[in-house]
Short mmCIF file of N, CA and C in Angstrom, two decimals:
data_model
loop_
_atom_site.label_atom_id
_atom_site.label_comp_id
_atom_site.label_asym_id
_atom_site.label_seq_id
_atom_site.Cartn_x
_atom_site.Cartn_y
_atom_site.Cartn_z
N UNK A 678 45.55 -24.27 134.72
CA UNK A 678 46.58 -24.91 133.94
C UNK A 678 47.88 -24.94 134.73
N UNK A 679 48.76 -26.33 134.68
CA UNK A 679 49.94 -26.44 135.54
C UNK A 679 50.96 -25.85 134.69
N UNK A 680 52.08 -24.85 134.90
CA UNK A 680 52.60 -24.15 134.51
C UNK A 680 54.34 -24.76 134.72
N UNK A 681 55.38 -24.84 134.14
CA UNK A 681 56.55 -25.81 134.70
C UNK A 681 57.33 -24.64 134.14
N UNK A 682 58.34 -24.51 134.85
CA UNK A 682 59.87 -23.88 134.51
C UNK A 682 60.75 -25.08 134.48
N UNK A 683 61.91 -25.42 133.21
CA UNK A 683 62.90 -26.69 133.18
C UNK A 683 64.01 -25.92 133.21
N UNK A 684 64.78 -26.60 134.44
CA UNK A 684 65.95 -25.55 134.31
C UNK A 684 67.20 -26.66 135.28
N UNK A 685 68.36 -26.32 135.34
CA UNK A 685 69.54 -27.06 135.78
C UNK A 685 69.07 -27.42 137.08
N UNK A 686 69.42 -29.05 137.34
CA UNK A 686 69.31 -29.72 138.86
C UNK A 686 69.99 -28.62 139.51
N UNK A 687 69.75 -27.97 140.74
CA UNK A 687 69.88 -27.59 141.77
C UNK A 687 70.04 -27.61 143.12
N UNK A 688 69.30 -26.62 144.05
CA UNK A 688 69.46 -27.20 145.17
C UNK A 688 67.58 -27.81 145.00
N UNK A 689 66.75 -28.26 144.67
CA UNK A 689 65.87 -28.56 144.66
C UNK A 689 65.43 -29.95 145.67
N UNK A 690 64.84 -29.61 146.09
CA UNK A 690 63.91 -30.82 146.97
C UNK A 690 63.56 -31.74 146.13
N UNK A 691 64.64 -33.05 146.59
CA UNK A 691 63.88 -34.12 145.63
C UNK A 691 63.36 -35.06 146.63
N UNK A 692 63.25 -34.93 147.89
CA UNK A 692 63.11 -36.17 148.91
C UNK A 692 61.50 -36.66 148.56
N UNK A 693 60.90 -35.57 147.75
CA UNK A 693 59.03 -36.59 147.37
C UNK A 693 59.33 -36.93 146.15
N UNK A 694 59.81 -36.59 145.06
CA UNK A 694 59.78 -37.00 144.30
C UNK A 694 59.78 -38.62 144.30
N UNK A 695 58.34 -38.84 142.98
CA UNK A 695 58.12 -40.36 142.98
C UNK A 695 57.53 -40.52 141.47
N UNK A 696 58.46 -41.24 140.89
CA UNK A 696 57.84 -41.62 139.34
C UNK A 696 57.04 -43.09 139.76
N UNK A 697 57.58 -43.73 140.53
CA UNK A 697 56.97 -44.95 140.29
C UNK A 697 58.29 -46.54 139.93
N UNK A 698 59.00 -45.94 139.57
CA UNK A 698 60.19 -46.50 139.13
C UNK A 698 61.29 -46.27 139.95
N UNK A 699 61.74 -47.47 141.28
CA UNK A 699 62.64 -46.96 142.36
C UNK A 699 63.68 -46.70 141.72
N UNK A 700 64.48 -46.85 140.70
CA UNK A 700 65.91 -46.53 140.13
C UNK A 700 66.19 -45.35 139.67
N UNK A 701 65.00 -44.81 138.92
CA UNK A 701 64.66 -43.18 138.74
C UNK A 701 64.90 -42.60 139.83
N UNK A 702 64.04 -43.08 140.67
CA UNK A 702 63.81 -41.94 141.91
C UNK A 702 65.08 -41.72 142.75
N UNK A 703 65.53 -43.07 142.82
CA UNK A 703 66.75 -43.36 143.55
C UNK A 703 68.02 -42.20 142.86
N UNK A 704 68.36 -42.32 141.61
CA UNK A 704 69.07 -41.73 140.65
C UNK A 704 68.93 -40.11 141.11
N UNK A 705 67.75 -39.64 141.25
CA UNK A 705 67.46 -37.70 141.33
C UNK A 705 68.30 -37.70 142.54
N UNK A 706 67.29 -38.91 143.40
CA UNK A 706 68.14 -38.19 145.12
C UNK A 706 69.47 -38.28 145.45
N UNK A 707 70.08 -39.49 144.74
CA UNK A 707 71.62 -39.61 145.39
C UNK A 707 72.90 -39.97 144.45
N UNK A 708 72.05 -39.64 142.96
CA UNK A 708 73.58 -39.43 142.24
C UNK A 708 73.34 -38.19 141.05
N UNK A 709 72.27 -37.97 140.59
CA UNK A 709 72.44 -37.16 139.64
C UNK A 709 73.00 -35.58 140.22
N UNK A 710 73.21 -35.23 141.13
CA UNK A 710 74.07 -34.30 141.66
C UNK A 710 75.84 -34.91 141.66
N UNK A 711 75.89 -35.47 141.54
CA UNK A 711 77.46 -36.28 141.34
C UNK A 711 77.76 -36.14 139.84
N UNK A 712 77.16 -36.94 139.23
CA UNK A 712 76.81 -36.53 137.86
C UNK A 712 77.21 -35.12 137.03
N UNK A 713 76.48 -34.96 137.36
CA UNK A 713 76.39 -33.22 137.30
C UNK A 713 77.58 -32.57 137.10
N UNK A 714 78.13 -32.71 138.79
CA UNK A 714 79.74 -31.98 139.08
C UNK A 714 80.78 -32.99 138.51
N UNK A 715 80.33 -34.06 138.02
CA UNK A 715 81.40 -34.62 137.64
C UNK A 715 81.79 -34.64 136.03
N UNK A 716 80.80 -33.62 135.26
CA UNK A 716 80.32 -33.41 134.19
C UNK A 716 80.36 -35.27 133.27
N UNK A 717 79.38 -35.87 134.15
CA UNK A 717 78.97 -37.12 133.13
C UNK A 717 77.59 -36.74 132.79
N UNK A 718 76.78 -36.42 133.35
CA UNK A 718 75.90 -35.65 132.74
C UNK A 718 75.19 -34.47 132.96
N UNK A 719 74.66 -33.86 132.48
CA UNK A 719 73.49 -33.04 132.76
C UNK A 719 72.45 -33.26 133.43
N UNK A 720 71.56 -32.69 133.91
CA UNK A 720 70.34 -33.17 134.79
C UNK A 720 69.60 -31.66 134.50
N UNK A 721 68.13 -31.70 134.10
CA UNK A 721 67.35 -31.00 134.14
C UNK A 721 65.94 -31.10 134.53
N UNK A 722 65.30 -30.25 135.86
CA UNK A 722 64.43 -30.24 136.13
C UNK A 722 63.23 -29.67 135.74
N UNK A 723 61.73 -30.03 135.52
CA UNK A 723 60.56 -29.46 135.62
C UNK A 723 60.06 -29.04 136.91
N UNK A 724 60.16 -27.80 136.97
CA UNK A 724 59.40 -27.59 138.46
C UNK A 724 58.14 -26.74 138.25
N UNK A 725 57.69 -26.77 139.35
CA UNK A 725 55.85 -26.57 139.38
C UNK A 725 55.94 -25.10 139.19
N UNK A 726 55.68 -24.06 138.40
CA UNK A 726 55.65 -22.68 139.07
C UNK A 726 54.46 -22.54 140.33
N UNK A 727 55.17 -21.70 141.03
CA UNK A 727 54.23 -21.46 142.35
C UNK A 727 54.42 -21.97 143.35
N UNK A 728 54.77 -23.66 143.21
CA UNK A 728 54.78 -24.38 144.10
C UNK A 728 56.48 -24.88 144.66
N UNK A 729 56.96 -24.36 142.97
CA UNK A 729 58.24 -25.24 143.24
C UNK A 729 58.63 -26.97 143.39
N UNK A 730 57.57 -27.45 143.73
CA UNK A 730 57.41 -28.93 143.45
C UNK A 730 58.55 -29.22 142.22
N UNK A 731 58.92 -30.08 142.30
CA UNK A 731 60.04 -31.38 141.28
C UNK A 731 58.66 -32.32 140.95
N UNK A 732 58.49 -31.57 139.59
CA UNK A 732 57.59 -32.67 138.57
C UNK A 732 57.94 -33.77 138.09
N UNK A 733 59.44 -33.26 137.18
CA UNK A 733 60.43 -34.47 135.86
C UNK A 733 61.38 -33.94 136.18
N UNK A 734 62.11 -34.81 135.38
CA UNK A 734 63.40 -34.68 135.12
C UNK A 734 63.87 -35.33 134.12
N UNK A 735 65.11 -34.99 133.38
CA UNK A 735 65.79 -36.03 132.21
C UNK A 735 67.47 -35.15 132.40
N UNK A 736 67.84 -36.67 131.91
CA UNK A 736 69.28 -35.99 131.96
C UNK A 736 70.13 -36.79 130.68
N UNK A 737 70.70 -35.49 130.16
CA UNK A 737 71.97 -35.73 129.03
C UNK A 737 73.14 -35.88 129.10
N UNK A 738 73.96 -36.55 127.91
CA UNK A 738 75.03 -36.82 128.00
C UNK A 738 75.27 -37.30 126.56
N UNK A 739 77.09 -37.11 126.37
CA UNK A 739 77.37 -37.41 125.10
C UNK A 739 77.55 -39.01 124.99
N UNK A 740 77.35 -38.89 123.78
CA UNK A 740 77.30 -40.72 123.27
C UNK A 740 77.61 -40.66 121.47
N UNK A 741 77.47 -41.71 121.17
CA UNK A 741 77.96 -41.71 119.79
C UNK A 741 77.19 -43.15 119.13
N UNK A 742 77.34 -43.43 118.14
CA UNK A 742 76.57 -44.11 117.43
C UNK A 742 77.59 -44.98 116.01
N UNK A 743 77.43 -46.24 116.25
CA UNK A 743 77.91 -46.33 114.58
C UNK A 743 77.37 -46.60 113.32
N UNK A 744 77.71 -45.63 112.39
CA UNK A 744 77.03 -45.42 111.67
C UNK A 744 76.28 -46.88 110.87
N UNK A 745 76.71 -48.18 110.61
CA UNK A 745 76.43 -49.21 110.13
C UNK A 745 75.19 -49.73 111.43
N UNK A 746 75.07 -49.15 112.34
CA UNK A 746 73.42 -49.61 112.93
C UNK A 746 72.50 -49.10 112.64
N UNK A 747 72.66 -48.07 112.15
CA UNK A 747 71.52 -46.76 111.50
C UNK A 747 70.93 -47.24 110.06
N UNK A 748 69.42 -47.60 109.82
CA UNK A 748 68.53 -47.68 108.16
C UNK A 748 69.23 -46.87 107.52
N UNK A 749 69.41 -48.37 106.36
CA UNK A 749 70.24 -47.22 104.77
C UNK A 749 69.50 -46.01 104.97
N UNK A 750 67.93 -45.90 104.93
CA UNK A 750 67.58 -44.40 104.41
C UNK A 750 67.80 -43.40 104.92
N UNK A 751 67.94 -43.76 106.32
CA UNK A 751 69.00 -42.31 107.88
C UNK A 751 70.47 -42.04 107.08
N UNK A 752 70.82 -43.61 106.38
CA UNK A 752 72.17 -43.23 106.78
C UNK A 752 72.71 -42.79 105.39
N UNK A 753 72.28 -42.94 104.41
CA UNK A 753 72.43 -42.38 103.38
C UNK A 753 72.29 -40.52 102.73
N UNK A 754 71.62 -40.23 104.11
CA UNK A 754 71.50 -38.60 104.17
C UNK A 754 72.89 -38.05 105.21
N UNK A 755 73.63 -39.00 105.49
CA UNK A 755 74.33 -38.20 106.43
C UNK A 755 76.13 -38.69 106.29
N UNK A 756 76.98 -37.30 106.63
CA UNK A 756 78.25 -38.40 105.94
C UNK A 756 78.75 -39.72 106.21
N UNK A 757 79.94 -39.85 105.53
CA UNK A 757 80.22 -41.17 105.86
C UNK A 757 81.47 -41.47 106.38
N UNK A 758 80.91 -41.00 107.85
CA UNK A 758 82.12 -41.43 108.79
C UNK A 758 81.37 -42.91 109.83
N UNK A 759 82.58 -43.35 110.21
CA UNK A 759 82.18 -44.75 110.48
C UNK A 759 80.96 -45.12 112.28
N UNK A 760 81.79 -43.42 112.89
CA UNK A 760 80.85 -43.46 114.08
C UNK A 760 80.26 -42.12 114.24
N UNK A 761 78.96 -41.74 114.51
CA UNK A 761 78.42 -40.45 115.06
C UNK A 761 77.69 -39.68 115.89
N UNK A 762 77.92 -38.48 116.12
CA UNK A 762 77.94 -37.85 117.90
C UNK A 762 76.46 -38.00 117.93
N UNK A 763 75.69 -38.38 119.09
CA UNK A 763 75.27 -38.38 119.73
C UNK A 763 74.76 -38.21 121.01
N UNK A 764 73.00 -37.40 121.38
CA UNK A 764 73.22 -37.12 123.18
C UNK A 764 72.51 -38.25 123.35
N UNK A 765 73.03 -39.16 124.33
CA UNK A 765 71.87 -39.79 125.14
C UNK A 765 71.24 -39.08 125.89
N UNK A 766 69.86 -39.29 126.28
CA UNK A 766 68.87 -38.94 127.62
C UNK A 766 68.65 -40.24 128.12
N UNK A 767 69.55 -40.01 129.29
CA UNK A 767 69.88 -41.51 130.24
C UNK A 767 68.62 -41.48 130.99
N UNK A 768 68.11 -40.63 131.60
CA UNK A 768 67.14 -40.91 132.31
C UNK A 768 65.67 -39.59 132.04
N UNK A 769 64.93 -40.15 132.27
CA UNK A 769 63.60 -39.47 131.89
C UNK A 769 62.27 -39.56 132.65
N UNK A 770 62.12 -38.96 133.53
CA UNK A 770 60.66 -39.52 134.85
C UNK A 770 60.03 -38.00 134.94
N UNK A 771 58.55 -38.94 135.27
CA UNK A 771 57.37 -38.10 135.59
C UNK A 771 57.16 -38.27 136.75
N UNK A 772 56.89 -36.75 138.23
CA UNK A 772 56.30 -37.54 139.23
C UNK A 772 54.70 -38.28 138.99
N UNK A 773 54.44 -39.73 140.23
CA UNK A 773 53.22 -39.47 139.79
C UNK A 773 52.24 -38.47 139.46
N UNK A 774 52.49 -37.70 140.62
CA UNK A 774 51.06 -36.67 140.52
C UNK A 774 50.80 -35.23 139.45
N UNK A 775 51.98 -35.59 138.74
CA UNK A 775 52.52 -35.23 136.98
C UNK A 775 52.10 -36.01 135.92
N UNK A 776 51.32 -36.86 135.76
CA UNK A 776 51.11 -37.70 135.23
C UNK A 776 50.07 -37.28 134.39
N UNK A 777 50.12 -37.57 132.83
CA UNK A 777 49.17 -37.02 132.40
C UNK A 777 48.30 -35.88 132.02
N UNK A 778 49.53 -35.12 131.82
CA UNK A 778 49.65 -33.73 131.32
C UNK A 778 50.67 -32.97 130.52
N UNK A 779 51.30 -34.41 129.91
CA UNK A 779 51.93 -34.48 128.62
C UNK A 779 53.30 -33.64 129.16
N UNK A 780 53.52 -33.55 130.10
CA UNK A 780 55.05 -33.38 130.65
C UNK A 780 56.68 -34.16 130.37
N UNK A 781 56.20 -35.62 129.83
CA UNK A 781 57.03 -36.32 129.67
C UNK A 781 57.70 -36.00 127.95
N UNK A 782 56.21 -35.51 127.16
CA UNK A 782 56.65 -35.09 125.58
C UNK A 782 56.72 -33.69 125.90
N UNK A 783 56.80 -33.15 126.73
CA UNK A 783 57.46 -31.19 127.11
C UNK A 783 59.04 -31.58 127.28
N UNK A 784 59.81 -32.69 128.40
CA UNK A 784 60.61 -32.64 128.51
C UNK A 784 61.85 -32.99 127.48
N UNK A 785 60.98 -34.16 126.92
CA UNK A 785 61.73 -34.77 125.55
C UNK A 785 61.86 -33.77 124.08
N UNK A 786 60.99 -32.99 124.49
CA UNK A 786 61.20 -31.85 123.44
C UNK A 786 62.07 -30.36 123.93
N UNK A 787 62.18 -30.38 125.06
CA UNK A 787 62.93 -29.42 125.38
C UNK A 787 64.84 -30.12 125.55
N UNK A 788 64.91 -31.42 125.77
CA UNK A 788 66.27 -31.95 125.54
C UNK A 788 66.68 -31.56 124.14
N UNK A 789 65.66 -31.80 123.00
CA UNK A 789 66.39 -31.63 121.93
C UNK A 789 66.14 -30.40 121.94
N UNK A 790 65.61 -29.55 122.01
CA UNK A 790 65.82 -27.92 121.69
C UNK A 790 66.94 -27.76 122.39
N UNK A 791 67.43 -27.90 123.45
CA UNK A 791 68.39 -27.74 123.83
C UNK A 791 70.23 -28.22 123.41
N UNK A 792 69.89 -29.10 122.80
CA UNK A 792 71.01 -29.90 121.63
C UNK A 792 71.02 -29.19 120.47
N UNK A 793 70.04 -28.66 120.04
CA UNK A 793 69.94 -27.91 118.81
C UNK A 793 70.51 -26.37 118.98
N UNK A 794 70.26 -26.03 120.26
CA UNK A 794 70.53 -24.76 120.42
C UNK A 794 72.14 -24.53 120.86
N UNK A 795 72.55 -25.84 121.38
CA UNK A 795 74.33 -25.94 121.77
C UNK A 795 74.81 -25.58 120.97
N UNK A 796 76.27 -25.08 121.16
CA UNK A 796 77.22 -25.28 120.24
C UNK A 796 78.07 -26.66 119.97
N UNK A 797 77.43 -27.80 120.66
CA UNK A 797 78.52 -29.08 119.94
C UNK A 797 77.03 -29.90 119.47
N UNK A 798 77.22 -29.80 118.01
CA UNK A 798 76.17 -30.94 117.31
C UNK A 798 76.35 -32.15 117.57
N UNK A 799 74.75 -32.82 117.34
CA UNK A 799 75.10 -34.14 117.61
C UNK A 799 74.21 -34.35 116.07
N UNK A 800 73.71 -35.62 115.67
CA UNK A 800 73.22 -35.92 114.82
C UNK A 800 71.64 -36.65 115.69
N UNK A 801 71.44 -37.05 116.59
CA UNK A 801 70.48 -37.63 117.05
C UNK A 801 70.57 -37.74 118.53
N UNK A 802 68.87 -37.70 119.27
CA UNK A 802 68.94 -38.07 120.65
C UNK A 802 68.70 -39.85 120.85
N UNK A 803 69.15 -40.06 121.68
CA UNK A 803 68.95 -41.85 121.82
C UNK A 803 68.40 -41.86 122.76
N UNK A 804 67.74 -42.98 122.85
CA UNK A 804 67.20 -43.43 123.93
C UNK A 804 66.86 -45.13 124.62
N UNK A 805 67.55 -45.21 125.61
CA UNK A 805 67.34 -47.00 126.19
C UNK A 805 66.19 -46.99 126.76
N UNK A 806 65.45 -47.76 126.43
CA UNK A 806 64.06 -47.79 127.01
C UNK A 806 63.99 -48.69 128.05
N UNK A 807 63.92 -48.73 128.98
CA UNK A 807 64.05 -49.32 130.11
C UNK A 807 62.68 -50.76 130.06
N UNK A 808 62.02 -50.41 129.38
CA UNK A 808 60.56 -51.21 128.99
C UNK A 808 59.99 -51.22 127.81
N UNK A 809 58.56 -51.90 127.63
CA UNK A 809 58.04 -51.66 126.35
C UNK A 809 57.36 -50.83 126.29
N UNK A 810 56.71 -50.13 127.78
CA UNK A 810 55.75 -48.92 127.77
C UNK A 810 56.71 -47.79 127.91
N UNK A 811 57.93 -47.84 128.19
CA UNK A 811 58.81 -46.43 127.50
C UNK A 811 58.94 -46.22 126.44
N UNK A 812 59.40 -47.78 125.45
CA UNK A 812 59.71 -47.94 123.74
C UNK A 812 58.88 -47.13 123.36
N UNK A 813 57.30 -47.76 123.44
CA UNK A 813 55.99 -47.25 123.19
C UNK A 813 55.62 -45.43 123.13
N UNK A 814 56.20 -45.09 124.39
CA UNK A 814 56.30 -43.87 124.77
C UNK A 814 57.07 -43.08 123.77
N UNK A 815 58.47 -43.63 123.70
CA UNK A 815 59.36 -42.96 122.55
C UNK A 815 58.78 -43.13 120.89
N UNK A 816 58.63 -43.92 120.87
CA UNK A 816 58.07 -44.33 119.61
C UNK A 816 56.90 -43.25 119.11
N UNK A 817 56.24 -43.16 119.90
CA UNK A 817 54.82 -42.09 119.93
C UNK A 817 55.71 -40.68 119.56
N UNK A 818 56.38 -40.50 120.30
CA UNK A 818 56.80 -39.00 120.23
C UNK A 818 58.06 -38.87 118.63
N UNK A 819 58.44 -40.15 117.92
CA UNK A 819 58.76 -39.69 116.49
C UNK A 819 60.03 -40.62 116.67
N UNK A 820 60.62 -41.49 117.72
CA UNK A 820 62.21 -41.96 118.05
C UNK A 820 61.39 -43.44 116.94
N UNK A 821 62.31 -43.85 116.60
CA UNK A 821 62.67 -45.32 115.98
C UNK A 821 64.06 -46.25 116.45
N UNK A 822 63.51 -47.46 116.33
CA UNK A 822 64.24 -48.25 117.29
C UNK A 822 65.69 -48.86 116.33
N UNK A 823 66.53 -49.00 116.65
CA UNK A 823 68.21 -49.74 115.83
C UNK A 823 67.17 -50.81 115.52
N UNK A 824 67.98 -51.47 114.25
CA UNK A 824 66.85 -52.67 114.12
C UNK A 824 68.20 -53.81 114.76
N UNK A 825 69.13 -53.41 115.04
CA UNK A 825 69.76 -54.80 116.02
C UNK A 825 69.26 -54.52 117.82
N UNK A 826 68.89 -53.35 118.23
CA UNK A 826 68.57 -53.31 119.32
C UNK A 826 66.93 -52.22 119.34
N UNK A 827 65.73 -53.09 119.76
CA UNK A 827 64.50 -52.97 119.92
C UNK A 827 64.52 -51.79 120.68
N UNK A 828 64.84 -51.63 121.85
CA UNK A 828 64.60 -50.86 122.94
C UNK A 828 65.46 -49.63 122.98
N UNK A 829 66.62 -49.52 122.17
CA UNK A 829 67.34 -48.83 121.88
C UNK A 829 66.83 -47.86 120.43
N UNK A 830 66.59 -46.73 120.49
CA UNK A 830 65.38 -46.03 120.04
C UNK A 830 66.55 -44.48 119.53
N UNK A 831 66.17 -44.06 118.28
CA UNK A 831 66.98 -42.46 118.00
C UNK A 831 65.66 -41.71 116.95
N UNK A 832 66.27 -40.20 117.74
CA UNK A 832 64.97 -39.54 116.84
C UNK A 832 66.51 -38.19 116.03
N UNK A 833 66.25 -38.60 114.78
CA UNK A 833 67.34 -37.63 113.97
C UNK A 833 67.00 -36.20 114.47
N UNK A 834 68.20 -35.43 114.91
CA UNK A 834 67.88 -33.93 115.33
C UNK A 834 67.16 -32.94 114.54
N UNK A 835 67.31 -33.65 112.65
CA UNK A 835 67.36 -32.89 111.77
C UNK A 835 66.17 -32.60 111.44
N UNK A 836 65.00 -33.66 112.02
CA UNK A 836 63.77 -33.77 111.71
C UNK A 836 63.13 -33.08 112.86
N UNK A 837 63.36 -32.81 114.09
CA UNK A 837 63.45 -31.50 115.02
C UNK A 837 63.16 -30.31 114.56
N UNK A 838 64.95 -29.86 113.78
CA UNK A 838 65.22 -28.60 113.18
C UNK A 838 63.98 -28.61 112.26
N UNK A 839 63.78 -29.17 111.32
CA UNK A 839 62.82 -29.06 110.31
C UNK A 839 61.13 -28.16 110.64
N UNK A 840 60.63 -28.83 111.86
CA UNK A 840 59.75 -28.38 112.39
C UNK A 840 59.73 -27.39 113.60
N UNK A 841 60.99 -26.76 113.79
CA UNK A 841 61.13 -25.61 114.86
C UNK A 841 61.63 -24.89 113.66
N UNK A 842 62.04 -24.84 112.24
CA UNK A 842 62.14 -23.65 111.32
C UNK A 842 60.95 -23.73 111.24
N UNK A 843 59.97 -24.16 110.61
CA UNK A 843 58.60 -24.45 109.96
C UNK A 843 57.82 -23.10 110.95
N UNK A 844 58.07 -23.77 111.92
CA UNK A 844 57.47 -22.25 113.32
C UNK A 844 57.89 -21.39 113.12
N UNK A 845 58.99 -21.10 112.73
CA UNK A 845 59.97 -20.17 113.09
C UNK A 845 59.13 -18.86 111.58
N UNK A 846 59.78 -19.33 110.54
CA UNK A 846 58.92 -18.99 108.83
C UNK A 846 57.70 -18.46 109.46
#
């Protein structure tokens, strides 16, 4: 069984890293360290235990939302202020040879544990889907799409919390 530690971009070897997607790849090697120190976002790695290998990665950042794009039924559970906090996860990659060992729903679930566990709430993670086999991807794992923007996808934090108490009990 492949075993991963996710922990803050580093000094980590990204020169193999390969999702498949040159803008991803491009992004690990020569800006998400800029990023980083420039606190626009976060960057967090999956690495191989043992090997140390750079599996994934995803990286956060604050964003916000207004509330009139959100389904009456989201938005009717939550107050009524006109815009609300939000993390994006700007970017999200599997290497290939990561593929298919459900690493991509480890990482997306460890962003929001990690939002949940901050001290600055947000109300939801977002997500731009770069495609329809990302939408697809998000969609699978519980996100729903703005109904003015398809590809533009939020999974409520609250429905998270719900099922990490449920464990918890």
């Amino acid at each position: 069984m492949v075993r991963f530690t996710i922990e803050p971009l580093g000094a980590h070897d990204r020169s193999t890293f390969a999702c498949g997607v040159d803008a991803l790849d491009q992004y690990l090697r020569t800006r998400a360290s800029q990023d980083v120190k420039k606190l626009v976002a976060s960057c967090l790695v999956a690495v191989e235990e043992g090997t140390g290998t750079l599996a994934g990665y995803y990286t956060l950042a604050a964003s916000s939302v207004r509330a009139d794009d959100l389904p009456p039924e989201i938005l009717k559970r939550l107050p009524r202020y006109p815009v609300l906090p939000t993390v994006l996860v700007g970017r999200l990659a599997v290497d290939r040879g990561f593929r298919g060992k459900g690493l991509g729903s480890v990482l997306l679930a460890d962003a929001a544990l990690r939002v949940l566990k901050g001290d600055v709430k947000a109300f939801a993670l977002i997500v731009d889907a770069k495609d329809e086999n990302a939408a697809a991807f998000c969609r699978h794992q519980g996100f729903r799409p703005f109904t003015s923007r398809p590809t533009t996808l939020f999974l409520p934090l609250g429905t998270i919390k719900k099922g990490v108490d449920a464990e918890v009990i």
